[in-house]
Amino acid sequence: MARGRRSAVDLLAAAGLHFTCYLKAIATVPHVLTRYRRDVARLVGEISLGSASLLAGGGTIGVVFAMSFVSSTQVGLEGYRGLDLLGLSPMTGLAAAVVNTREIAPLVASIALAAKVGTGFTAQLGAMRISEEIDALEAMSVRSLPYLVSTRMMAAFLSVVPLYLVGLFASYLATGLAVVQLNGVSEGTYNYYFRLVLTADDVFFSLLKAVAFAIVVTLVHCAYGYYASGGPEGVGKAAGRALRTSIVTITVADVLLSIAFWGVRPTLPALGI
């Protein structure tokens, strides 16, 4: 019983520590924009393009494109199959516009960011913590949290916009190919329903979701790395915990933001429903 209470207290203490880290990172953004602009620009380049091949050790753009293309291909194939059973196969363009814009594009971009960039942030900061580099920064009167966490948060904030647009383009392209080329739906019919329900508001709200997810992912992963302990093994455990936490947080935030933007019962004004 005492062990259970101790675990609960430790969990609450860790949650409070991380939440405080999030607030401090957000509060120091003005300081970062005035003093560490070059570091933010460097991190934006590393996140987006990297230094090696796009799909291997390089940036995230290729990963987002590939993941969005594959997932949206399934949306097109399964969407057509389901609607065809009801005799509504020409309306697959409607499903493609709504599902890809509101859910697939922001989720894929954020999960790719968490899996590829977020875990890298956790490993970087965790290695700096266990090798006492963060303590050395503090000893040199450098505020480590803004320099290490806030800069990465701003870089992810700036990088997610082009990443999201790449993912959205791949989603539209893949679904169109799956429906028109593979299943033989008329291109004109598909485009008619696709453009009928695709609105600027949906794209804007979808982009807001992607930006919010990017901030959440960066804060979670950086906090786990910043407070890592236990040597190299502890850094590995921190990376795994950060990835699990960020993915769960993304899914919960996705539901809440979808309800906030489109309501519990989403409507399609172009169709009168």
Short mmCIF file of C-alpha atoms in Angstrom, two decimals:
data_model
loop_
_atom_site.label_atom_id
_atom_site.label_comp_id
_atom_site.label_asym_id
_atom_site.label_seq_id
_atom_site.Cartn_x
_atom_site.Cartn_y
_atom_site.Cartn_z
CA MET A 1 0.00 0.00 0.00
CA ALA A 2 2.80 2.37 0.92
CA ARG A 3 4.58 1.51 -2.33
CA GLY A 4 1.43 2.36 -4.29
CA ARG A 5 1.13 5.74 -2.56
CA ARG A 6 4.80 6.42 -3.22
CA SER A 7 4.36 5.60 -6.92
CA ALA A 8 1.35 7.91 -7.14
CA VAL A 9 3.28 10.73 -5.49
CA ASP A 10 6.23 10.19 -7.83
CA LEU A 11 3.88 10.24 -10.83
CA LEU A 12 2.29 13.51 -9.71
CA ALA A 13 5.72 15.02 -9.04
CA ALA A 14 6.93 14.06 -12.53
CA ALA A 15 3.75 15.44 -14.10
CA GLY A 16 4.21 18.71 -12.23
CA LEU A 17 7.85 18.90 -13.28
CA HIS A 18 6.97 18.39 -16.94
CA PHE A 19 4.05 20.82 -16.84
CA THR A 20 6.32 23.47 -15.32
CA CYS A 21 8.84 22.81 -18.10
CA TYR A 22 6.10 23.34 -20.72
CA LEU A 23 5.06 26.66 -19.20
CA LYS A 24 8.64 27.91 -18.93
CA ALA A 25 9.41 26.89 -22.53
CA ILE A 26 6.38 28.77 -23.84
CA ALA A 27 7.02 31.81 -21.63
CA THR A 28 10.61 32.17 -22.87
CA VAL A 29 9.70 32.23 -26.59
CA PRO A 30 10.22 36.04 -26.86
CA HIS A 31 13.69 35.61 -25.34
CA VAL A 32 14.50 32.90 -27.88
CA LEU A 33 13.31 34.98 -30.84
CA THR A 34 15.60 37.84 -29.86
CA ARG A 35 18.74 35.92 -28.88
CA TYR A 36 18.70 32.53 -30.62
CA ARG A 37 17.32 33.19 -34.10
CA ARG A 38 20.28 31.47 -35.79
CA ASP A 39 19.84 28.37 -33.67
CA VAL A 40 16.14 28.23 -34.54
CA ALA A 41 16.96 28.54 -38.26
CA ARG A 42 19.54 25.76 -37.99
CA LEU A 43 17.06 23.47 -36.26
CA VAL A 44 14.39 24.21 -38.88
CA GLY A 45 16.80 23.01 -41.58
CA GLU A 46 17.66 19.87 -39.63
CA ILE A 47 14.00 19.02 -39.04
CA SER A 48 12.83 19.62 -42.59
CA LEU A 49 15.71 18.52 -44.79
CA GLY A 50 18.35 16.97 -42.55
CA SER A 51 21.84 16.25 -43.78
CA ALA A 52 21.47 12.87 -45.50
CA SER A 53 18.90 11.13 -47.69
CA LEU A 54 15.32 12.17 -47.02
CA LEU A 55 14.08 8.70 -46.16
CA ALA A 56 17.09 7.50 -44.17
CA GLY A 57 19.03 9.81 -41.93
CA GLY A 58 17.81 13.09 -43.39
CA GLY A 59 14.77 15.24 -42.97
CA THR A 60 11.13 14.56 -42.32
CA ILE A 61 9.63 15.75 -45.62
CA GLY A 62 10.11 12.42 -47.40
CA VAL A 63 8.77 10.48 -44.43
CA VAL A 64 5.63 12.62 -44.23
CA PHE A 65 5.04 12.32 -47.98
CA ALA A 66 5.41 8.52 -47.93
CA MET A 67 3.23 8.01 -44.84
CA SER A 68 0.50 10.35 -46.12
CA PHE A 69 0.52 8.73 -49.56
CA VAL A 70 0.15 5.20 -48.20
CA SER A 71 -2.51 6.02 -45.62
CA SER A 72 -4.59 8.08 -48.06
CA THR A 73 -4.37 5.36 -50.67
CA GLN A 74 -6.16 3.14 -48.18
CA VAL A 75 -8.74 5.90 -47.61
CA GLY A 76 -9.44 5.94 -51.34
CA LEU A 77 -9.60 2.16 -51.76
CA GLU A 78 -11.71 1.44 -48.68
CA GLY A 79 -13.84 4.56 -49.13
CA TYR A 80 -14.71 3.51 -52.66
CA ARG A 81 -15.42 -0.06 -51.59
CA GLY A 82 -17.76 1.00 -48.79
CA LEU A 83 -19.65 3.61 -50.81
CA ASP A 84 -19.88 1.30 -53.83
CA LEU A 85 -21.85 -1.18 -51.70
CA LEU A 86 -24.44 1.58 -51.22
CA GLY A 87 -24.36 2.66 -54.85
CA LEU A 88 -22.65 5.93 -53.91
CA SER A 89 -19.19 5.35 -55.36
CA PRO A 90 -19.14 8.74 -57.22
CA MET A 91 -19.20 10.46 -53.82
CA THR A 92 -15.81 9.06 -52.83
CA GLY A 93 -14.41 12.51 -53.59
CA LEU A 94 -16.48 13.86 -50.73
CA ALA A 95 -14.96 11.39 -48.27
CA ALA A 96 -11.48 12.11 -49.60
CA ALA A 97 -11.79 15.86 -49.07
CA VAL A 98 -13.22 15.56 -45.55
CA VAL A 99 -11.12 12.69 -44.16
CA ASN A 100 -7.78 13.76 -45.61
CA THR A 101 -8.14 17.41 -44.65
CA ARG A 102 -9.63 17.06 -41.20
CA GLU A 103 -7.83 13.97 -39.92
CA ILE A 104 -5.21 12.24 -42.07
CA ALA A 105 -2.90 15.16 -42.95
CA PRO A 106 -2.45 16.64 -39.45
CA LEU A 107 -2.22 13.25 -37.74
CA VAL A 108 0.36 11.84 -40.15
CA ALA A 109 2.51 14.97 -39.96
CA SER A 110 2.47 14.95 -36.15
CA ILE A 111 3.15 11.21 -35.81
CA ALA A 112 6.05 11.47 -38.25
CA LEU A 113 7.35 14.43 -36.27
CA ALA A 114 7.11 12.47 -33.04
CA ALA A 115 8.69 9.28 -34.37
CA LYS A 116 11.53 10.89 -36.28
CA VAL A 117 12.21 14.32 -34.80
CA GLY A 118 10.80 14.02 -31.28
CA THR A 119 12.78 10.91 -30.36
CA GLY A 120 15.89 12.62 -31.71
CA PHE A 121 15.26 15.59 -29.44
CA THR A 122 14.84 13.28 -26.45
CA ALA A 123 18.08 11.47 -27.23
CA GLN A 124 20.01 14.71 -27.80
CA LEU A 125 18.91 16.37 -24.59
CA GLY A 126 19.14 13.15 -22.61
CA ALA A 127 22.74 12.63 -23.73
CA MET A 128 23.52 16.24 -22.77
CA ARG A 129 21.94 15.71 -19.34
CA ILE A 130 23.82 12.54 -18.43
CA SER A 131 27.12 13.96 -19.74
CA GLU A 132 26.54 17.10 -17.62
CA GLU A 133 26.56 19.42 -20.64
CA ILE A 134 23.33 21.04 -19.45
CA ASP A 135 24.92 21.70 -16.06
CA ALA A 136 27.90 23.21 -17.89
CA LEU A 137 25.59 25.60 -19.76
CA GLU A 138 24.04 26.69 -16.46
CA ALA A 139 27.53 27.19 -15.01
CA MET A 140 28.31 29.53 -17.92
CA SER A 141 25.15 31.55 -17.12
CA VAL A 142 23.33 30.25 -20.22
CA ARG A 143 19.66 29.57 -19.52
CA SER A 144 19.55 25.96 -20.65
CA LEU A 145 15.79 25.51 -20.93
CA PRO A 146 15.19 28.34 -23.43
CA TYR A 147 18.34 27.48 -25.36
CA LEU A 148 17.60 23.75 -25.62
CA VAL A 149 13.81 23.39 -25.38
CA SER A 150 12.23 26.65 -26.54
CA THR A 151 14.43 26.82 -29.65
CA ARG A 152 13.35 23.32 -30.64
CA MET A 153 9.70 24.15 -30.01
CA MET A 154 9.90 27.21 -32.28
CA ALA A 155 11.74 25.22 -34.95
CA ALA A 156 9.02 22.55 -34.93
CA PHE A 157 6.37 25.28 -35.05
CA LEU A 158 7.94 26.76 -38.17
CA SER A 159 8.72 23.41 -39.81
CA VAL A 160 5.31 21.82 -39.42
CA VAL A 161 3.63 24.18 -41.92
CA PRO A 162 5.57 22.98 -45.01
CA LEU A 163 5.50 19.42 -43.65
CA TYR A 164 1.72 19.62 -43.30
CA LEU A 165 1.33 21.01 -46.83
CA VAL A 166 3.49 18.22 -48.25
CA GLY A 167 1.40 15.64 -46.39
CA LEU A 168 -1.86 17.23 -47.53
CA PHE A 169 -0.71 17.24 -51.16
CA ALA A 170 0.33 13.58 -50.90
CA SER A 171 -3.04 12.71 -49.35
CA TYR A 172 -5.03 14.35 -52.14
CA LEU A 173 -2.80 12.84 -54.82
CA ALA A 174 -2.94 9.31 -53.42
CA THR A 175 -6.71 9.27 -52.91
CA GLY A 176 -7.32 10.63 -56.40
CA LEU A 177 -5.09 7.99 -57.96
CA ALA A 178 -6.72 5.21 -55.95
CA VAL A 179 -10.26 6.24 -56.85
CA VAL A 180 -9.86 7.44 -60.43
CA GLN A 181 -7.02 5.32 -61.79
CA LEU A 182 -7.45 2.07 -59.85
CA ASN A 183 -11.24 1.96 -59.47
CA GLY A 184 -12.27 3.73 -62.65
CA VAL A 185 -14.43 6.50 -61.19
CA SER A 186 -14.94 9.42 -63.55
CA GLU A 187 -12.33 12.09 -62.86
CA GLY A 188 -14.86 14.86 -63.42
CA THR A 189 -17.33 13.36 -60.94
CA TYR A 190 -14.62 12.78 -58.36
CA ASN A 191 -13.32 16.35 -58.66
CA TYR A 192 -16.85 17.77 -58.50
CA TYR A 193 -17.64 16.21 -55.11
CA PHE A 194 -14.10 16.79 -53.88
CA ARG A 195 -14.23 20.54 -54.55
CA LEU A 196 -17.84 20.79 -53.40
CA VAL A 197 -17.05 20.08 -49.75
CA LEU A 198 -13.42 21.24 -49.53
CA THR A 199 -13.42 24.66 -47.89
CA ALA A 200 -10.73 27.13 -46.84
CA ASP A 201 -11.99 26.90 -43.25
CA ASP A 202 -11.37 23.15 -43.17
CA VAL A 203 -7.81 23.61 -44.44
CA PHE A 204 -7.16 26.39 -41.92
CA PHE A 205 -8.51 24.40 -38.96
CA SER A 206 -6.53 21.37 -40.12
CA LEU A 207 -3.37 23.46 -40.17
CA LEU A 208 -4.12 24.70 -36.65
CA LYS A 209 -4.37 21.09 -35.52
CA ALA A 210 -1.01 20.27 -37.08
CA VAL A 211 0.65 23.25 -35.41
CA ALA A 212 -0.85 22.36 -32.01
CA PHE A 213 0.29 18.75 -32.37
CA ALA A 214 3.82 19.87 -33.30
CA ILE A 215 4.08 22.02 -30.18
CA VAL A 216 2.77 19.21 -27.98
CA VAL A 217 5.17 16.66 -29.50
CA THR A 218 8.19 18.92 -29.09
CA LEU A 219 7.41 19.88 -25.51
CA VAL A 220 6.79 16.29 -24.42
CA HIS A 221 9.93 14.87 -26.04
CA CYS A 222 12.19 17.71 -24.96
CA ALA A 223 10.96 17.53 -21.36
CA TYR A 224 11.66 13.79 -21.16
CA GLY A 225 15.15 14.36 -22.55
CA TYR A 226 15.83 17.43 -20.40
CA TYR A 227 15.02 15.54 -17.18
CA ALA A 228 16.48 12.17 -18.22
CA SER A 229 18.52 10.22 -15.68
CA GLY A 230 20.06 6.78 -15.23
CA GLY A 231 22.78 6.85 -17.86
CA PRO A 232 22.39 5.62 -21.47
CA GLU A 233 19.72 3.14 -20.41
CA GLY A 234 17.72 5.96 -18.86
CA VAL A 235 17.92 7.97 -22.09
CA GLY A 236 16.55 5.00 -24.06
CA LYS A 237 13.69 4.58 -21.60
CA ALA A 238 12.97 8.31 -21.74
CA ALA A 239 12.72 8.19 -25.55
CA GLY A 240 10.25 5.31 -25.40
CA ARG A 241 8.12 6.99 -22.74
CA ALA A 242 8.14 10.26 -24.63
CA LEU A 243 6.95 8.58 -27.84
CA ARG A 244 4.12 6.77 -26.05
CA THR A 245 3.07 9.92 -24.21
CA SER A 246 3.13 12.11 -27.31
CA ILE A 247 1.09 9.68 -29.44
CA VAL A 248 -1.57 9.31 -26.72
CA THR A 249 -1.66 13.08 -26.23
CA ILE A 250 -1.99 13.63 -30.00
CA THR A 251 -4.98 11.29 -30.26
CA VAL A 252 -6.74 12.90 -27.28
CA ALA A 253 -6.02 16.40 -28.59
CA ASP A 254 -7.25 15.37 -32.04
CA VAL A 255 -10.66 14.40 -30.66
CA LEU A 256 -10.96 17.58 -28.60
CA LEU A 257 -9.88 19.88 -31.44
CA SER A 258 -12.18 18.15 -33.94
CA ILE A 259 -15.12 18.70 -31.59
CA ALA A 260 -14.07 22.32 -31.03
CA PHE A 261 -13.70 23.09 -34.75
CA TRP A 262 -16.49 21.03 -36.32
CA GLY A 263 -18.76 20.12 -33.43
CA VAL A 264 -19.98 16.79 -32.11
CA ARG A 265 -22.08 16.38 -35.27
CA PRO A 266 -20.01 17.73 -38.17
CA THR A 267 -21.94 19.32 -41.01
CA LEU A 268 -21.37 19.69 -44.74
CA PRO A 269 -23.10 22.95 -45.71
CA ALA A 270 -22.48 22.40 -49.44
CA LEU A 271 -24.74 19.34 -49.31
CA GLY A 272 -27.21 20.78 -46.84
CA ILE A 273 -26.34 18.24 -44.12
#
